PDB file of C-alpha atoms in Angstrom:
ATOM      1  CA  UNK A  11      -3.877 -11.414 -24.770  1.00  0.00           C
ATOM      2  CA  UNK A  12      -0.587  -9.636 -23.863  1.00  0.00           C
ATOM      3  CA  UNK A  13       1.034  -7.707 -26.232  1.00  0.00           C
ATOM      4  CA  UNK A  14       4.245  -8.248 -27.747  1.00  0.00           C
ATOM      5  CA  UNK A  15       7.514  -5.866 -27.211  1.00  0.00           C
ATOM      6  CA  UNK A  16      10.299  -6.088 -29.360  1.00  0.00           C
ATOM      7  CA  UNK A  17      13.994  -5.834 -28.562  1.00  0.00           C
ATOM      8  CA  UNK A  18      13.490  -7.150 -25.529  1.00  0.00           C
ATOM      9  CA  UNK A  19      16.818  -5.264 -24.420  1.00  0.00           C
ATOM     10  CA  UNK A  20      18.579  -1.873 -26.435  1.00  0.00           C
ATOM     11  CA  UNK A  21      21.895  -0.439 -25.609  1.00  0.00           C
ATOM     12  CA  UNK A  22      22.604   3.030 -26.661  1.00  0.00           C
ATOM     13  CA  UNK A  23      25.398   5.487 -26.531  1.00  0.00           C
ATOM     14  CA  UNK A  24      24.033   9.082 -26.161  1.00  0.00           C
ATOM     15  CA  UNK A  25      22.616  10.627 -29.165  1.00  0.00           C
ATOM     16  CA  UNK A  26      21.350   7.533 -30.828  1.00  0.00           C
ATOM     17  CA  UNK A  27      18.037   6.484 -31.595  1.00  0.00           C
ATOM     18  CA  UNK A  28      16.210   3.579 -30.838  1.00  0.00           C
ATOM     19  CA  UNK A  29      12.808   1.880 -32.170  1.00  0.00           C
ATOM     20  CA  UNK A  30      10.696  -0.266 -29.904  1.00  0.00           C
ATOM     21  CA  UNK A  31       8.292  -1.891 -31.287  1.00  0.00           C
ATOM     22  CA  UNK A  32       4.713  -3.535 -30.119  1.00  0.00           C
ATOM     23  CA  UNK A  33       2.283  -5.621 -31.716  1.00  0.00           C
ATOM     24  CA  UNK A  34      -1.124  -6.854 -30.704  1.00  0.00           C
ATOM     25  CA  UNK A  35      -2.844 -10.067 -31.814  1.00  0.00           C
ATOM     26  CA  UNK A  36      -6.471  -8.641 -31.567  1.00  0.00           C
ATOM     27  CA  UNK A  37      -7.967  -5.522 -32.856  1.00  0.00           C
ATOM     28  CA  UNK A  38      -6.819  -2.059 -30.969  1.00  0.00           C
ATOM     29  CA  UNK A  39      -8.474   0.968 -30.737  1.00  0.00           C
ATOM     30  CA  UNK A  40      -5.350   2.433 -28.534  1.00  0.00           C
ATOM     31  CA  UNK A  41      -1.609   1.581 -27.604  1.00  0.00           C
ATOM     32  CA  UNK A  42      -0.918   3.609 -24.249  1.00  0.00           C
ATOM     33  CA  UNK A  43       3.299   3.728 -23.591  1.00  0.00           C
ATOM     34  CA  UNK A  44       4.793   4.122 -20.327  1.00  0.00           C
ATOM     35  CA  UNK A  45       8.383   4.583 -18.983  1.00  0.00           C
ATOM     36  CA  UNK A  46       9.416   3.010 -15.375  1.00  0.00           C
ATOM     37  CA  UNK A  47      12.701   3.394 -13.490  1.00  0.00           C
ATOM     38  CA  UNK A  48      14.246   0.973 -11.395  1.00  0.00           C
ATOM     39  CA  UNK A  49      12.458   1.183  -8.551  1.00  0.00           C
ATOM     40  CA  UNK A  50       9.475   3.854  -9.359  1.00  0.00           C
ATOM     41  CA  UNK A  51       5.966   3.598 -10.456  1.00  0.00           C
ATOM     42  CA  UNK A  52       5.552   3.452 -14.358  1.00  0.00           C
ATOM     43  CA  UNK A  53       5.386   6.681 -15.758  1.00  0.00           C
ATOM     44  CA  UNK A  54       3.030   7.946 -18.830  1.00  0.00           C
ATOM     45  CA  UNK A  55       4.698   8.842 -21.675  1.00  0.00           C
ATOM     46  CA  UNK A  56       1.583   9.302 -24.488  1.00  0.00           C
ATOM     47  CA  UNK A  57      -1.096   7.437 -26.029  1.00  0.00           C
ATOM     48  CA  UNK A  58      -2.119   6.939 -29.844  1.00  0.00           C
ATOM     49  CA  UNK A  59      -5.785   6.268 -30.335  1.00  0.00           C
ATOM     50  CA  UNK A  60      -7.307   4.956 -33.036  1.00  0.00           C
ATOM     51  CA  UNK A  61      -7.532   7.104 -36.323  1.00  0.00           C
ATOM     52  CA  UNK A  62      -5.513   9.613 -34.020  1.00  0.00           C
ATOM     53  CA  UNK A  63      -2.439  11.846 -35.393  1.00  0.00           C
ATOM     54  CA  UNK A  64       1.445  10.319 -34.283  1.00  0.00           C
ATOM     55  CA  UNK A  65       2.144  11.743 -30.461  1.00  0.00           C
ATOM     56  CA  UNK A  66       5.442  13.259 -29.906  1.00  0.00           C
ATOM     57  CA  UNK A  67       6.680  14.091 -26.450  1.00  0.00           C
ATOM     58  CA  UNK A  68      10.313  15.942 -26.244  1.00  0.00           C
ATOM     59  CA  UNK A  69      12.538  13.630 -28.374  1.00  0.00           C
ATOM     60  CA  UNK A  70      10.109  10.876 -27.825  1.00  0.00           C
ATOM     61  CA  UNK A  71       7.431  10.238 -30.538  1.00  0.00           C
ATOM     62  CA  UNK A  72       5.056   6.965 -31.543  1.00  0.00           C
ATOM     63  CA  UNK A  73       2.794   6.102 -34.375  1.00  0.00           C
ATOM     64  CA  UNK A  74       0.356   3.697 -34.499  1.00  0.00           C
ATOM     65  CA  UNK A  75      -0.519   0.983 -37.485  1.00  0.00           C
ATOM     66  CA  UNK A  76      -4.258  -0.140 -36.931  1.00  0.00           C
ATOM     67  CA  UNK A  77      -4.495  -2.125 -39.913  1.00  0.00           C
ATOM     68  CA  UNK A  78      -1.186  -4.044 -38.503  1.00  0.00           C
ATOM     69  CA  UNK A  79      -2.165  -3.939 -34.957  1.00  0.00           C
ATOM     70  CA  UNK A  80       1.165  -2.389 -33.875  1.00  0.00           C
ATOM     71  CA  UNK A  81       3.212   0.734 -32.372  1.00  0.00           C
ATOM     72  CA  UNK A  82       6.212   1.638 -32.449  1.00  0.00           C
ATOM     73  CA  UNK A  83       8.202   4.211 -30.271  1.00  0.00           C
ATOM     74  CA  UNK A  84      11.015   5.986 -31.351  1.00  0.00           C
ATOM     75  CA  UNK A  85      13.364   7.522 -29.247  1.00  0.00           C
ATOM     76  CA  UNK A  86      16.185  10.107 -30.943  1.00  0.00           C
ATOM     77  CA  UNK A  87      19.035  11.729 -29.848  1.00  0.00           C
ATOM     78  CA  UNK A  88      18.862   9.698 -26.497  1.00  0.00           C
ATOM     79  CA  UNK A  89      19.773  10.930 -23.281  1.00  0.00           C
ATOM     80  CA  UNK A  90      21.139   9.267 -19.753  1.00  0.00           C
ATOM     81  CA  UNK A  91      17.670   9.949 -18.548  1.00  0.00           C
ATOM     82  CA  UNK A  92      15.839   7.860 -21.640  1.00  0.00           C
ATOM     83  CA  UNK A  93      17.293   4.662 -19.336  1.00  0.00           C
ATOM     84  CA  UNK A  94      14.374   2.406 -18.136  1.00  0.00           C
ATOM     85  CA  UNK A  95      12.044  -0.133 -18.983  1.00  0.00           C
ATOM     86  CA  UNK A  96       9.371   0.961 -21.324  1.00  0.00           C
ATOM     87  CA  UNK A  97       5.957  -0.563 -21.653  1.00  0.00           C
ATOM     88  CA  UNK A  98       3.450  -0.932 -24.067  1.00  0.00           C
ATOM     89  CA  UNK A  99      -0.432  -1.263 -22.727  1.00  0.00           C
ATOM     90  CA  UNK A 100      -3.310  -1.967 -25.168  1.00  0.00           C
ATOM     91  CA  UNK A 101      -6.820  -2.072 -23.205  1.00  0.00           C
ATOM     92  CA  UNK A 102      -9.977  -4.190 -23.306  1.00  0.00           C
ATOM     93  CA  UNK A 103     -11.248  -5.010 -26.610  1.00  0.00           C
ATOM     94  CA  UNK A 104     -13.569  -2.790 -27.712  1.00  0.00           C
ATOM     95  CA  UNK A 105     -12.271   0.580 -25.614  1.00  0.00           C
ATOM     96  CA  UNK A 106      -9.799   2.976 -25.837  1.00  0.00           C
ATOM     97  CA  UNK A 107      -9.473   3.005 -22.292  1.00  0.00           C
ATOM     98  CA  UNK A 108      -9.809   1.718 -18.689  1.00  0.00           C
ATOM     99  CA  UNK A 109      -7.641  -1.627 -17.290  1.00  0.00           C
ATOM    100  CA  UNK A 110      -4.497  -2.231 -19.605  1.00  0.00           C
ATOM    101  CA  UNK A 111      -3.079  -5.573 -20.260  1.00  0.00           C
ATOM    102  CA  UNK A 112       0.843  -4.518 -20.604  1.00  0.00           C
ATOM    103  CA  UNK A 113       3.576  -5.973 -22.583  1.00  0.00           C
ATOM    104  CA  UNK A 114       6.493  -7.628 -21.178  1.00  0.00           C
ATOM    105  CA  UNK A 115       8.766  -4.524 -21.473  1.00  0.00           C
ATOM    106  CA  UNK A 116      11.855  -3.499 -23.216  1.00  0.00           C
ATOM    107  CA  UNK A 117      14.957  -2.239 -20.937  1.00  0.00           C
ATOM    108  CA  UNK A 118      16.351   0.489 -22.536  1.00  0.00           C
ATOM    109  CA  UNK A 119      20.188   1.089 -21.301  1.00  0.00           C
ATOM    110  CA  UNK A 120      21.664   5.102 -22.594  1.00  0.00           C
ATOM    111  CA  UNK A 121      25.821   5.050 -21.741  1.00  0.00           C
ATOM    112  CA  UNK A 122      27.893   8.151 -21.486  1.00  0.00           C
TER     113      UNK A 122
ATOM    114  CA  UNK B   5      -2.835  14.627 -13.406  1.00  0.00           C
ATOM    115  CA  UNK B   6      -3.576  12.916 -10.524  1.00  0.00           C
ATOM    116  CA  UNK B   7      -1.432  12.388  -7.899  1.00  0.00           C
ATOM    117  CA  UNK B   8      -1.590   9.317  -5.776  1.00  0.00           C
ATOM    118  CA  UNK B   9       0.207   7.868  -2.833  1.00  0.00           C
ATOM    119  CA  UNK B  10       0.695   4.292  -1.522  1.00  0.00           C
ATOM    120  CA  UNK B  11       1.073   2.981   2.201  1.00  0.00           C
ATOM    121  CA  UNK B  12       3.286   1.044   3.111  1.00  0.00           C
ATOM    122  CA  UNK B  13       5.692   1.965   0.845  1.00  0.00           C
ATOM    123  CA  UNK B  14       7.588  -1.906   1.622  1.00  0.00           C
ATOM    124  CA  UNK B  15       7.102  -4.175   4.088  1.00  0.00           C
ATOM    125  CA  UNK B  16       8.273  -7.825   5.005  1.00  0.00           C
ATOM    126  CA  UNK B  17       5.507 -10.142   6.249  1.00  0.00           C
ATOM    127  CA  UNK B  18       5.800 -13.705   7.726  1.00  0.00           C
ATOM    128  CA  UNK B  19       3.962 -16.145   5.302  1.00  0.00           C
ATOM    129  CA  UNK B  20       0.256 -16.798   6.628  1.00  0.00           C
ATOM    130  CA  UNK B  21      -0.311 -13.086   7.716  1.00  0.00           C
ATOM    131  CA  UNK B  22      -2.401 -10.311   5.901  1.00  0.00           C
ATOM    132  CA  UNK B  23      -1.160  -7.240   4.811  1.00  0.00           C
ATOM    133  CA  UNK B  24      -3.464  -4.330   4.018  1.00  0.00           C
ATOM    134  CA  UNK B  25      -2.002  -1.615   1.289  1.00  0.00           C
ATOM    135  CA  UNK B  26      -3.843   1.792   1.129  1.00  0.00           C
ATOM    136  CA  UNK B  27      -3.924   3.578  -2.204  1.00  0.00           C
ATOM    137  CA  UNK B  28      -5.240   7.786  -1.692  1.00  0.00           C
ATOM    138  CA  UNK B  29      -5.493  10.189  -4.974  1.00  0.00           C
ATOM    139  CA  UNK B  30      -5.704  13.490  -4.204  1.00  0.00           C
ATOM    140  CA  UNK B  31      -9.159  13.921  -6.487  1.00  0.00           C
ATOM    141  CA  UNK B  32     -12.347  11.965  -6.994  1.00  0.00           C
ATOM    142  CA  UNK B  33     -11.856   9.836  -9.748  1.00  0.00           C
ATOM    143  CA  UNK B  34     -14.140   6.835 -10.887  1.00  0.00           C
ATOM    144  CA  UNK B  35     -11.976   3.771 -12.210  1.00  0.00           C
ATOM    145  CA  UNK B  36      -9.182   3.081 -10.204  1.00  0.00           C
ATOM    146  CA  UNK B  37      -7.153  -0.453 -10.404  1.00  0.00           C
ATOM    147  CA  UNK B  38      -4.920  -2.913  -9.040  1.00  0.00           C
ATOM    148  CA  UNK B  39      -2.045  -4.073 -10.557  1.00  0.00           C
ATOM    149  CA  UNK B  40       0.976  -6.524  -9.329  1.00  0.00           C
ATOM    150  CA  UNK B  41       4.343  -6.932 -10.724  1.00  0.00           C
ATOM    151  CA  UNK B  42       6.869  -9.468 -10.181  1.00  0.00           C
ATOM    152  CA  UNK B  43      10.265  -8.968  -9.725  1.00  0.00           C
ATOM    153  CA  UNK B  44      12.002  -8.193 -13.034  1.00  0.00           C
ATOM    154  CA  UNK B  45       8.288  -9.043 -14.934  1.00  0.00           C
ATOM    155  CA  UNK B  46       5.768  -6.887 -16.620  1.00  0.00           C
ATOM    156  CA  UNK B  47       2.967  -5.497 -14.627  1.00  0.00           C
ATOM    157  CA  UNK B  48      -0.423  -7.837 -14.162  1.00  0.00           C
ATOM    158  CA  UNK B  49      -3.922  -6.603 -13.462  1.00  0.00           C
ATOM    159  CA  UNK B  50      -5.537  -7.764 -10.462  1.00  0.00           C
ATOM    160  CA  UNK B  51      -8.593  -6.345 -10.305  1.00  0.00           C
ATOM    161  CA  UNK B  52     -10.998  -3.121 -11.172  1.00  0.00           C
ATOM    162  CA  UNK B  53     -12.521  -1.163  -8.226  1.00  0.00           C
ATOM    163  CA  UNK B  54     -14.949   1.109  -8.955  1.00  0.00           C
ATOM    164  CA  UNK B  55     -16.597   3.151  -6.359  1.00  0.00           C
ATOM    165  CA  UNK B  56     -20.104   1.950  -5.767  1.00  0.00           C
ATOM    166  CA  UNK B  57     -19.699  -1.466  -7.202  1.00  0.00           C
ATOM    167  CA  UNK B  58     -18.314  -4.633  -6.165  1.00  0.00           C
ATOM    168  CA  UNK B  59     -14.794  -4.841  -7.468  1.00  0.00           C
ATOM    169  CA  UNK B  60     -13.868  -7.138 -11.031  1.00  0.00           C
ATOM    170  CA  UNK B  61     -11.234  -9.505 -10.764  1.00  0.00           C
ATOM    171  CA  UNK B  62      -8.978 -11.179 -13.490  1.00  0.00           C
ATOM    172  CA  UNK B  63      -8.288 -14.540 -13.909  1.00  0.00           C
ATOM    173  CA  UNK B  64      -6.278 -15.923 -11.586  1.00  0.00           C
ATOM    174  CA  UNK B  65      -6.997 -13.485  -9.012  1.00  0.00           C
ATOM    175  CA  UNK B  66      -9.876 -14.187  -6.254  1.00  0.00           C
ATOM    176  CA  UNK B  67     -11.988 -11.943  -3.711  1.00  0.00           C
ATOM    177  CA  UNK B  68     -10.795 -14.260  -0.768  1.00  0.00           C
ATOM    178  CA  UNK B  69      -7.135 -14.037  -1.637  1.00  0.00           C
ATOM    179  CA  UNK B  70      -7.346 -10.477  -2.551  1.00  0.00           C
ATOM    180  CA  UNK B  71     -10.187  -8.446  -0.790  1.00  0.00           C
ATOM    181  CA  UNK B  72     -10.866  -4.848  -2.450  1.00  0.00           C
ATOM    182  CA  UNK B  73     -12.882  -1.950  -0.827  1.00  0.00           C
ATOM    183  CA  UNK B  74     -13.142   1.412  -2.459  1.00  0.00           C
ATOM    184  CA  UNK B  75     -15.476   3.290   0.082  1.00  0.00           C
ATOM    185  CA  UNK B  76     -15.325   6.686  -1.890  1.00  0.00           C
ATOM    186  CA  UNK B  77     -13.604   8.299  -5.131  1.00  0.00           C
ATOM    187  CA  UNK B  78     -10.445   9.114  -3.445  1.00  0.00           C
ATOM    188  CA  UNK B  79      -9.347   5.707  -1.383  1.00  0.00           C
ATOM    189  CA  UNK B  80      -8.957   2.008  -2.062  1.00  0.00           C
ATOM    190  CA  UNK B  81      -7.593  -0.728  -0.176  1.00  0.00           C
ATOM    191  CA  UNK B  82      -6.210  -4.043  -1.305  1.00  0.00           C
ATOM    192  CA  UNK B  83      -5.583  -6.721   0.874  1.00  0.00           C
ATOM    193  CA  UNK B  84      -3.201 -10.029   0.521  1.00  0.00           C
ATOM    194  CA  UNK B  85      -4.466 -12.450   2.570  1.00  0.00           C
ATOM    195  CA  UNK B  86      -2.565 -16.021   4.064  1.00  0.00           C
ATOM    196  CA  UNK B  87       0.295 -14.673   1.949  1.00  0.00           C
ATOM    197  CA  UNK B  88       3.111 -17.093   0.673  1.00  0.00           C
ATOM    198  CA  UNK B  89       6.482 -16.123  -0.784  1.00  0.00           C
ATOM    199  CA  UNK B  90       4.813 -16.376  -4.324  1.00  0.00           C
ATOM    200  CA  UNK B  91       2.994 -13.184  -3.426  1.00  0.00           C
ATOM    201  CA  UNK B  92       6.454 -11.461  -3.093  1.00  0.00           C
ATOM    202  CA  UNK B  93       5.936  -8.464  -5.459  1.00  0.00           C
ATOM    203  CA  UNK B  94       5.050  -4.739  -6.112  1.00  0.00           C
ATOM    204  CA  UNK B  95       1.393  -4.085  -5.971  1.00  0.00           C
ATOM    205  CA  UNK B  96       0.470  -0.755  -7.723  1.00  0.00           C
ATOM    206  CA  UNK B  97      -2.920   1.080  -7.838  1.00  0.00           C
ATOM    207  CA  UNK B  98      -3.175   3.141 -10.674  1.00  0.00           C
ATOM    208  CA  UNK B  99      -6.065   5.564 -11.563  1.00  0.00           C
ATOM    209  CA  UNK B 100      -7.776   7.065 -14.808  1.00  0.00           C
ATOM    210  CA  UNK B 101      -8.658  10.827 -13.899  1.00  0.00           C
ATOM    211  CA  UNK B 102     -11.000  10.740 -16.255  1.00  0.00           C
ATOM    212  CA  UNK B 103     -10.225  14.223 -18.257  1.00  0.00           C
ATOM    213  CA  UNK B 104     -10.831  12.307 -21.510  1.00  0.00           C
ATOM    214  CA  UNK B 105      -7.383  11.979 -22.242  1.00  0.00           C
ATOM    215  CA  UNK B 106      -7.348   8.237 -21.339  1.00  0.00           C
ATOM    216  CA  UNK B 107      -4.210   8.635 -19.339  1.00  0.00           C
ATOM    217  CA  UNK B 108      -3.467   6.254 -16.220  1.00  0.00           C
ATOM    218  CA  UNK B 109      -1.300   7.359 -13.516  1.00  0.00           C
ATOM    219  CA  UNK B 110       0.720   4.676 -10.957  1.00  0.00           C
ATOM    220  CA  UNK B 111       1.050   5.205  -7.666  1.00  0.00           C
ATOM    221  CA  UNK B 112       4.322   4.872  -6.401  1.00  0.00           C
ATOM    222  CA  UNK B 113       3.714   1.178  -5.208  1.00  0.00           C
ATOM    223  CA  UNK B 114       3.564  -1.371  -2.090  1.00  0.00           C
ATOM    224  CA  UNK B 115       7.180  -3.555  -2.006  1.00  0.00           C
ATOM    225  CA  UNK B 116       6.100  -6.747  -0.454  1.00  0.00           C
ATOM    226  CA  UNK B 117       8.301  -9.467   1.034  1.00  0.00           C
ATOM    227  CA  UNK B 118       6.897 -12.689   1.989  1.00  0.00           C
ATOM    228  CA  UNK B 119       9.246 -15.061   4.537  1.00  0.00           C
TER     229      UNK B 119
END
């Protein structure tokens, strides 16, 4: 069951934040997030596991809501380079790792 | 990290043809997979390949259509066979290096145009 991204789309001005959010219909044990560039290979930004602290990474941070089967990434003070599509992946029931079924992606758009 | 590198990096194939895309890391890892994205879509797991086992398919995805081999912990293959335009897409190996940190790494992916 793919996960679910929400905004699909964000524009941004420099130096504000954004939330995206991702929610799962079955049980996760991890929500892995990844960043991909028009034209690159996805990128790996962090993963929350289950019962694990909230990751941070620069200006990037996530937490992650078991009990609600959800993550959410928060971007702040955004910069050009935040610009992308960013992914959620959950993996196989059960694991915390190994093949990912992704979300649809959100396309994040940072403006001068 | 693990870094891994894709050949071809595009190509554009008449429909009917096979295309073979080589996927190299530059250590032995165990789990390595197979993804494909459509243009402007998410990405979509092919298949598992695991060195010393046959390779595990999704649904939707066959062996005939899409032939793995993973002959050692550093090299896979994936194949598109008869292709059609539908099979226009990016096709991506990724890898888990297997530190315990659950990370997965993308190669840098195989652009493929079907006429």
């Amino acid at each position: 069951q793919q996960p679910v991204q929400s905004p699909q789309a964000v524009i941004l001005r420099e130096g504000e934040d954004a939330v995206i959010n991702c929610s799962s219909s079955k049980a996760l044990y991890s929500v892995h997030w990844y960043r991909q560039k028009h034209g690159e290979a996805p990128v790996f930004l962090m993963i929350l596991l289950k019962g694990g602290e909230q990751k941070g990474h620069d200006k990037i941070s996530a937490s992650f809501n078991e009990k609600k089967q959800q993550s959410s990434l928060y971007l702040t003070a955004s910069q050009l380079s935040y610009s992308g599509t960013y992914f959620c992946g959950t993996p196989w029931e059960g694991t915390s790792y190994g093949k990912l079924t992704f979300g649809q992606g959100t396309i994040l758009t940072v403006h001068p | 990290s693990a870094v891994i590198s894709q050949k071809p990096s595009r190509d554009i194939c008449q429909r009917g043809t096979s295309l073979t895309i080589q996927c190299q890391v530059d250590s032995q890892v165990t789990m390595m997979f197979w993804y494909r994205q459509q243009p402007g879509q998410s990405l979509t797991l092919i298949a598992t390949a695991n060195q010393g086992s046959e390779a595990t398919y999704e649904s939707g995805f066959v062996i005939d259509k899409f032939p793995i081999s993973r002959p050692n912990l550093t090299f896979s293959t994936l194949t598109v066979s008869n292709m059609s335009p539908e099979d226009s897409s990016i096709y991506l190996c990724s890898v888990d290096p297997g530190t315990g940190a659950y990370e997965q790494y993308f190669g840098p992916g195989t652009r493929l145009t079907v006429t």
